Amino acid sequence: MSLTVDIKNAEGKKVGSVDLPSDVFDVQANVPLIHQVVVAQLAAARSGTAKAKTRAEVSGSGKKPFKQKGTGRARQGSVRAPLQRHGGVSHGPVPRKYDQRTPKKMIVAALRGSLSDRQRAERIHVIDSIASAPTTKGAIAAVRQFSDRRNLLVVLSRSEDVAWRSLRNAENTHLIVNDQLNAYDVLRADDVVFSESAIREFIAGPLVMASAVARESEVEVSA
């Protein structure tokens, strides 16, 4: 079973349609799974290079800043202590990795669920070519014809250099190539606009092909 989405040109006229496989664009969204995948993706983007010096690493002598008794002040043993100005930091951050192990099946399922959510809300759109409007103003008007909502995700193929240059500085518009599409970028966008070449390459890509193979194997097992 497939879903049909209209293909429009830069002027907003329908010039064709494309069938979207239902096992990618019409599946049940697993919200906890999507949340886990998105958290893992954001964690992997963290550099983990924050570092604070301890009292053993800051510069300074080890002598007492003032005598132990008779000053009326709290006793101090070193100018490098955390309570001293320019002293070390107690329990400060140290370099670490934030990576979380996420199986590929979970990543794929999260992308399918997020795309299906946008499709059910009629927020998946297809434009035939953005290169027909090579100026930034024309390209923005071409992709913005589908929605006046704030955040827009535009999915392009790797060969669409003109469209990429036209839209790369557009406000509230995020560009991505079809083979790097992910659940986080889909969810943070209000609408997703595919170019015709990008959607056809995505449908013919490994994600959809894997779904077809899995579906065929399920049919064979049931038979």
Coordinates of N, CA, C and O in Angstrom, one line a residue, residues 44-153:
A44 N 25.6 12.6 21.2 CA 26.7 12.4 20.4 C 27.3 13.6 19.8 O 28.5 13.7 19.5
A45 N 26.5 14.7 19.7 CA 27.0 15.9 19.2 C 27.8 16.8 20.2 O 28.4 17.8 19.9
R46 N 27.7 16.4 21.5 CA 28.4 17.1 22.5 C 29.9 16.8 22.4 O 30.3 15.7 22.2
S47 N 30.7 17.8 22.6 CA 32.2 17.7 22.4 C 32.8 17.0 23.7 O 33.8 16.2 23.5
G48 N 32.3 17.3 24.8 CA 32.8 16.6 26.0 C 34.2 17.1 26.4 O 35.0 16.3 27.0
T49 N 34.5 18.3 26.1 CA 35.9 18.8 26.3 C 36.0 19.8 27.5 O 37.1 20.3 27.8
A50 N 34.9 20.0 28.2 CA 34.9 20.9 29.4 C 35.9 20.4 30.4 O 35.9 19.2 30.7
K51 N 36.7 21.3 31.0 CA 37.7 20.8 32.0 C 37.9 22.0 32.9 O 38.1 23.1 32.6
A52 N 37.9 21.7 34.2 CA 38.2 22.6 35.3 C 39.4 22.0 36.1 O 39.5 20.8 36.3
K53 N 40.3 22.9 36.5 CA 41.5 22.5 37.2 C 41.2 22.2 38.7 O 40.5 23.0 39.3
T54 N 41.7 21.2 39.2 CA 41.6 20.9 40.6 C 42.7 21.6 41.4 O 43.5 22.3 40.8
R55 N 42.7 21.5 42.7 CA 43.7 22.2 43.5 C 45.1 21.7 43.3 O 46.1 22.4 43.6
A56 N 45.1 20.5 42.7 CA 46.4 19.9 42.4 C 47.0 20.4 41.1 O 48.2 20.3 40.8
E57 N 46.1 21.1 40.3 CA 46.6 21.5 39.0 C 46.8 23.0 38.8 O 47.4 23.5 37.9
V58 N 46.2 23.8 39.7 CA 46.4 25.2 39.6 C 47.7 25.6 40.1 O 48.4 24.9 40.9
S59 N 48.2 26.8 39.7 CA 49.5 27.3 40.1 C 49.4 27.9 41.5 O 48.4 28.5 41.8
G60 N 50.5 27.9 42.2 CA 50.5 28.5 43.5 C 51.3 27.6 44.5 O 51.5 26.4 44.3
S61 N 51.8 28.2 45.6 CA 52.6 27.5 46.5 C 51.7 26.7 47.4 O 50.5 26.8 47.4
G62 N 52.3 25.9 48.3 CA 51.6 25.1 49.2 C 51.6 25.6 50.6 O 51.1 24.9 51.5
K63 N 52.1 26.8 50.8 CA 52.2 27.3 52.1 C 50.8 27.9 52.6 O 49.9 28.2 51.8
K64 N 50.7 28.0 53.9 CA 49.4 28.5 54.4 C 49.3 30.0 54.1 O 50.3 30.8 54.2
P65 N 48.1 30.5 53.7 CA 47.9 31.9 53.4 C 48.0 32.8 54.6 O 48.4 34.0 54.5
F66 N 47.7 32.3 55.8 CA 47.9 33.0 57.0 C 48.0 32.0 58.2 O 47.7 30.8 58.0
K67 N 48.3 32.5 59.3 CA 48.6 31.6 60.4 C 47.3 30.9 60.9 O 46.2 31.4 60.6
Q68 N 47.4 29.8 61.5 CA 46.3 28.9 61.9 C 45.4 29.6 62.9 O 44.2 29.5 62.7
K69 N 45.9 30.2 63.9 CA 45.1 30.8 65.0 C 45.3 32.3 65.1 O 46.3 32.8 64.7
G70 N 44.4 32.9 65.8 CA 44.5 34.3 66.2 C 44.0 35.3 65.2 O 44.0 36.5 65.5
T71 N 43.6 35.0 64.0 CA 43.2 35.9 63.0 C 41.7 36.2 63.0 O 41.2 37.1 62.5
G72 N 40.9 35.3 63.7 CA 39.5 35.3 63.7 C 38.9 34.8 62.4 O 37.6 34.9 62.2
R73 N 39.7 34.3 61.5 CA 39.2 33.8 60.2 C 39.2 32.3 60.2 O 39.8 31.7 61.1
A74 N 38.5 31.7 59.3 CA 38.5 30.3 59.2 C 39.9 29.8 58.7 O 40.5 30.4 57.9
R75 N 40.3 28.7 59.3 CA 41.6 28.2 59.0 C 41.7 27.8 57.5 O 40.8 27.2 57.0
Q76 N 42.8 28.0 56.9 CA 43.1 27.7 55.5 C 44.5 27.0 55.4 O 45.4 27.5 56.1
G77 N 44.6 26.0 54.6 CA 45.8 25.3 54.5 C 46.6 25.6 53.3 O 47.8 25.3 53.2
S78 N 46.0 26.2 52.2 CA 46.7 26.4 51.0 C 46.0 27.5 50.2 O 44.8 27.6 50.2
V79 N 46.8 28.2 49.4 CA 46.2 29.3 48.5 C 45.6 28.6 47.3 O 44.9 29.3 46.5
R80 N 45.8 27.3 47.1 CA 45.2 26.6 46.0 C 43.9 25.9 46.3 O 43.3 25.3 45.5
A81 N 43.5 26.1 47.6 CA 42.2 25.4 48.0 C 41.0 26.0 47.3 O 41.1 27.2 46.9
P82 N 40.0 25.3 47.1 CA 38.8 25.8 46.4 C 38.2 27.1 47.0 O 37.5 27.9 46.3
L83 N 38.3 27.2 48.3 CA 37.8 28.4 49.0 C 38.6 29.7 48.7 O 38.1 30.8 49.1
Q84 N 39.8 29.5 48.2 CA 40.6 30.7 47.9 C 40.4 31.3 46.5 O 40.1 30.5 45.6
R85 N 40.6 32.5 46.4 CA 40.6 33.2 45.1 C 41.7 32.6 44.2 O 42.8 32.4 44.6
H86 N 41.3 32.3 43.0 CA 42.2 31.6 42.0 C 42.6 30.2 42.4 O 43.5 29.6 41.9
G87 N 41.8 29.6 43.3 CA 42.1 28.3 43.8 C 41.5 27.2 42.8 O 40.9 27.6 41.8
G88 N 41.6 26.0 43.1 CA 41.1 24.9 42.3 C 39.6 24.8 42.4 O 39.0 25.5 43.2
V89 N 39.0 24.0 41.5 CA 37.5 23.8 41.5 C 37.2 22.4 42.1 O 37.8 21.4 41.7
S90 N 36.2 22.4 43.0 CA 35.8 21.1 43.6 C 34.8 20.5 42.7 O 33.8 21.1 42.2
H91 N 35.0 19.2 42.4 CA 34.1 18.4 41.6 C 33.7 19.1 40.2 O 32.6 19.0 39.8
G92 N 34.7 19.7 39.6 CA 34.5 20.3 38.3 C 34.4 19.4 37.2 O 34.7 18.2 37.3
P93 N 34.0 19.8 36.0 CA 33.9 18.9 34.8 C 35.2 18.4 34.3 O 36.3 19.1 34.5
V94 N 35.3 17.3 33.8 CA 36.5 16.7 33.2 C 36.1 16.1 31.8 O 34.9 15.8 31.6
P95 N 37.0 16.0 30.9 CA 36.7 15.5 29.6 C 36.1 14.1 29.7 O 36.5 13.3 30.4
R96 N 35.0 13.9 28.9 CA 34.3 12.7 28.9 C 33.5 12.5 27.6 O 33.4 13.5 26.8
K97 N 33.1 11.3 27.3 CA 32.3 11.0 26.1 C 30.9 10.9 26.5 O 30.6 10.2 27.5
Y98 N 30.0 11.4 25.7 CA 28.6 11.4 26.0 C 27.9 10.4 25.0 O 26.6 10.3 25.0
D99 N 28.6 9.7 24.2 CA 28.0 8.8 23.2 C 27.2 7.7 23.9 O 27.5 7.2 24.9
Q100 N 26.1 7.4 23.2 CA 25.2 6.3 23.7 C 25.1 5.3 22.5 O 24.9 5.7 21.4
R101 N 25.1 4.1 22.9 CA 24.9 3.0 21.9 C 23.5 3.0 21.4 O 22.6 2.8 22.2
T102 N 23.3 3.2 20.1 CA 21.9 3.1 19.5 C 21.9 2.2 18.3 O 22.6 2.5 17.3
P103 N 21.3 1.0 18.4 CA 21.2 0.1 17.3 C 20.6 0.8 16.0 O 19.8 1.6 16.1
K104 N 21.1 0.3 14.9 CA 20.6 0.9 13.6 C 19.1 0.7 13.4 O 18.4 1.6 12.9
K105 N 18.6 -0.4 13.9 CA 17.2 -0.6 13.8 C 16.3 0.4 14.5 O 15.3 0.8 14.1
M106 N 16.8 0.8 15.7 CA 16.1 1.9 16.4 C 16.2 3.2 15.7 O 15.2 4.0 15.7
I107 N 17.3 3.5 15.1 CA 17.5 4.8 14.4 C 16.5 4.8 13.2 O 15.8 5.8 12.9
V108 N 16.4 3.7 12.5 CA 15.5 3.6 11.3 C 14.1 3.7 11.7 O 13.3 4.4 11.1
A109 N 13.7 3.0 12.8 CA 12.4 3.0 13.3 C 12.0 4.4 13.8 O 10.8 4.8 13.6
A110 N 12.9 5.1 14.4 CA 12.6 6.5 14.8 C 12.4 7.4 13.6 O 11.4 8.3 13.6
L111 N 13.1 7.3 12.6 CA 13.0 8.1 11.3 C 11.6 7.8 10.7 O 10.9 8.7 10.3
R112 N 11.3 6.5 10.6 CA 10.0 6.1 10.0 C 8.8 6.7 10.8 O 7.9 7.2 10.2
G113 N 8.9 6.6 12.1 CA 7.9 7.1 13.0 C 7.7 8.6 12.8 O 6.6 9.1 12.8
S114 N 8.8 9.4 12.8 CA 8.7 10.8 12.7 C 8.2 11.2 11.3 O 7.4 12.2 11.2
L115 N 8.6 10.5 10.2 CA 8.1 10.8 8.9 C 6.6 10.5 8.8 O 5.9 11.3 8.2
S116 N 6.2 9.4 9.4 CA 4.8 9.1 9.4 C 4.0 10.1 10.1 O 2.8 10.4 9.7
D117 N 4.5 10.6 11.2 CA 3.8 11.6 12.0 C 3.6 12.9 11.1 O 2.5 13.5 11.1
R118 N 4.6 13.3 10.4 CA 4.5 14.5 9.6 C 3.5 14.2 8.4 O 2.8 15.1 8.0
Q119 N 3.6 13.0 7.9 CA 2.7 12.6 6.7 C 1.2 12.6 7.1 O 0.4 13.1 6.4
R120 N 0.9 12.1 8.3 CA -0.5 12.0 8.8 C -1.0 13.4 9.0 O -2.2 13.7 8.9
A121 N -0.1 14.4 9.4 CA -0.5 15.8 9.6 C -0.5 16.6 8.3 O -0.7 17.8 8.3
E122 N -0.2 15.9 7.1 CA -0.2 16.5 5.8 C 0.9 17.6 5.8 O 0.7 18.6 5.2
R123 N 2.1 17.2 6.3 CA 3.2 18.2 6.4 C 4.4 17.7 5.6 O 5.5 18.1 5.8
I124 N 4.2 16.7 4.7 CA 5.2 16.2 3.8 C 4.8 16.8 2.4 O 3.7 16.6 1.9
H125 N 5.8 17.5 1.8 CA 5.5 18.2 0.5 C 6.6 17.8 -0.5 O 7.7 17.5 -0.1
V126 N 6.3 17.9 -1.8 CA 7.3 17.7 -2.8 C 7.2 18.8 -3.8 O 6.1 19.1 -4.3
I127 N 8.4 19.3 -4.2 CA 8.5 20.3 -5.3 C 9.4 19.7 -6.4 O 10.3 19.0 -6.1
D128 N 9.0 20.0 -7.6 CA 9.7 19.4 -8.7 C 11.2 19.8 -8.8 O 12.1 19.0 -9.0
S129 N 11.4 21.1 -8.7 CA 12.8 21.6 -8.8 C 12.9 23.0 -8.2 O 12.1 23.9 -8.6
I130 N 13.9 23.2 -7.3 CA 14.1 24.5 -6.7 C 15.0 25.3 -7.6 O 15.1 26.5 -7.6
A131 N 15.8 24.6 -8.5 CA 16.7 25.2 -9.4 C 16.0 26.1 -10.4 O 16.7 27.0 -11.0
S132 N 14.7 25.9 -10.6 CA 14.0 26.8 -11.5 C 13.8 28.2 -11.0 O 13.4 29.1 -11.7
A133 N 14.1 28.4 -9.7 CA 14.1 29.7 -9.0 C 15.5 29.9 -8.4 O 15.6 29.7 -7.2
P134 N 16.5 30.2 -9.2 CA 17.9 30.2 -8.7 C 18.2 31.3 -7.8 O 19.3 31.2 -7.1
T135 N 17.4 32.3 -7.6 CA 17.7 33.4 -6.7 C 17.2 32.9 -5.3 O 16.3 32.1 -5.2
T136 N 17.8 33.5 -4.3 CA 17.4 33.2 -2.9 C 15.9 33.5 -2.7 O 15.2 32.8 -2.1
K137 N 15.5 34.7 -3.1 CA 14.1 35.1 -3.0 C 13.2 34.2 -3.7 O 12.1 33.8 -3.1
G138 N 13.5 33.8 -4.9 CA 12.6 32.9 -5.6 C 12.6 31.5 -5.0 O 11.6 30.8 -4.9
A139 N 13.8 31.0 -4.5 CA 13.8 29.7 -3.9 C 13.0 29.7 -2.6 O 12.3 28.7 -2.3
I140 N 13.2 30.7 -1.8 CA 12.4 30.8 -0.5 C 10.9 30.8 -0.8 O 10.1 30.1 -0.2
A141 N 10.5 31.6 -1.8 CA 9.1 31.6 -2.2 C 8.6 30.2 -2.7 O 7.4 29.8 -2.4
A142 N 9.5 29.5 -3.4 CA 9.1 28.2 -3.9 C 8.8 27.2 -2.8 O 7.9 26.4 -2.8
V143 N 9.7 27.2 -1.8 CA 9.5 26.2 -0.7 C 8.5 26.6 0.4 O 7.9 25.8 1.1
R144 N 8.3 28.0 0.5 CA 7.4 28.5 1.5 C 6.0 28.5 1.0 O 5.1 28.8 1.8
Q145 N 5.7 28.1 -0.2 CA 4.3 28.1 -0.8 C 3.5 27.0 0.0 O 2.3 27.1 0.0
F146 N 4.2 26.0 0.6 CA 3.4 24.9 1.2 C 2.9 25.2 2.6 O 2.0 24.6 3.0
S147 N 3.6 26.1 3.3 CA 3.3 26.4 4.7 C 3.8 27.7 5.1 O 4.9 28.2 4.7
D148 N 3.1 28.3 6.0 CA 3.5 29.6 6.7 C 4.0 29.3 8.1 O 4.2 30.3 8.9
R149 N 4.2 28.0 8.5 CA 4.7 27.7 9.8 C 6.2 28.0 9.8 O 6.8 28.1 8.8
R150 N 6.7 28.2 11.0 CA 8.0 28.8 11.3 C 9.1 28.0 10.7 O 9.9 28.4 9.8
N151 N 9.3 26.7 11.2 CA 10.5 26.0 10.8 C 10.2 25.0 9.7 O 9.3 24.3 9.6
L152 N 11.2 25.1 8.7 CA 11.0 24.3 7.5 C 12.3 23.5 7.2 O 13.4 23.9 7.4
L153 N 12.1 22.2 6.9 CA 13.2 21.3 6.6 C 13.1 21.0 5.1 O 12.1 20.5 4.6

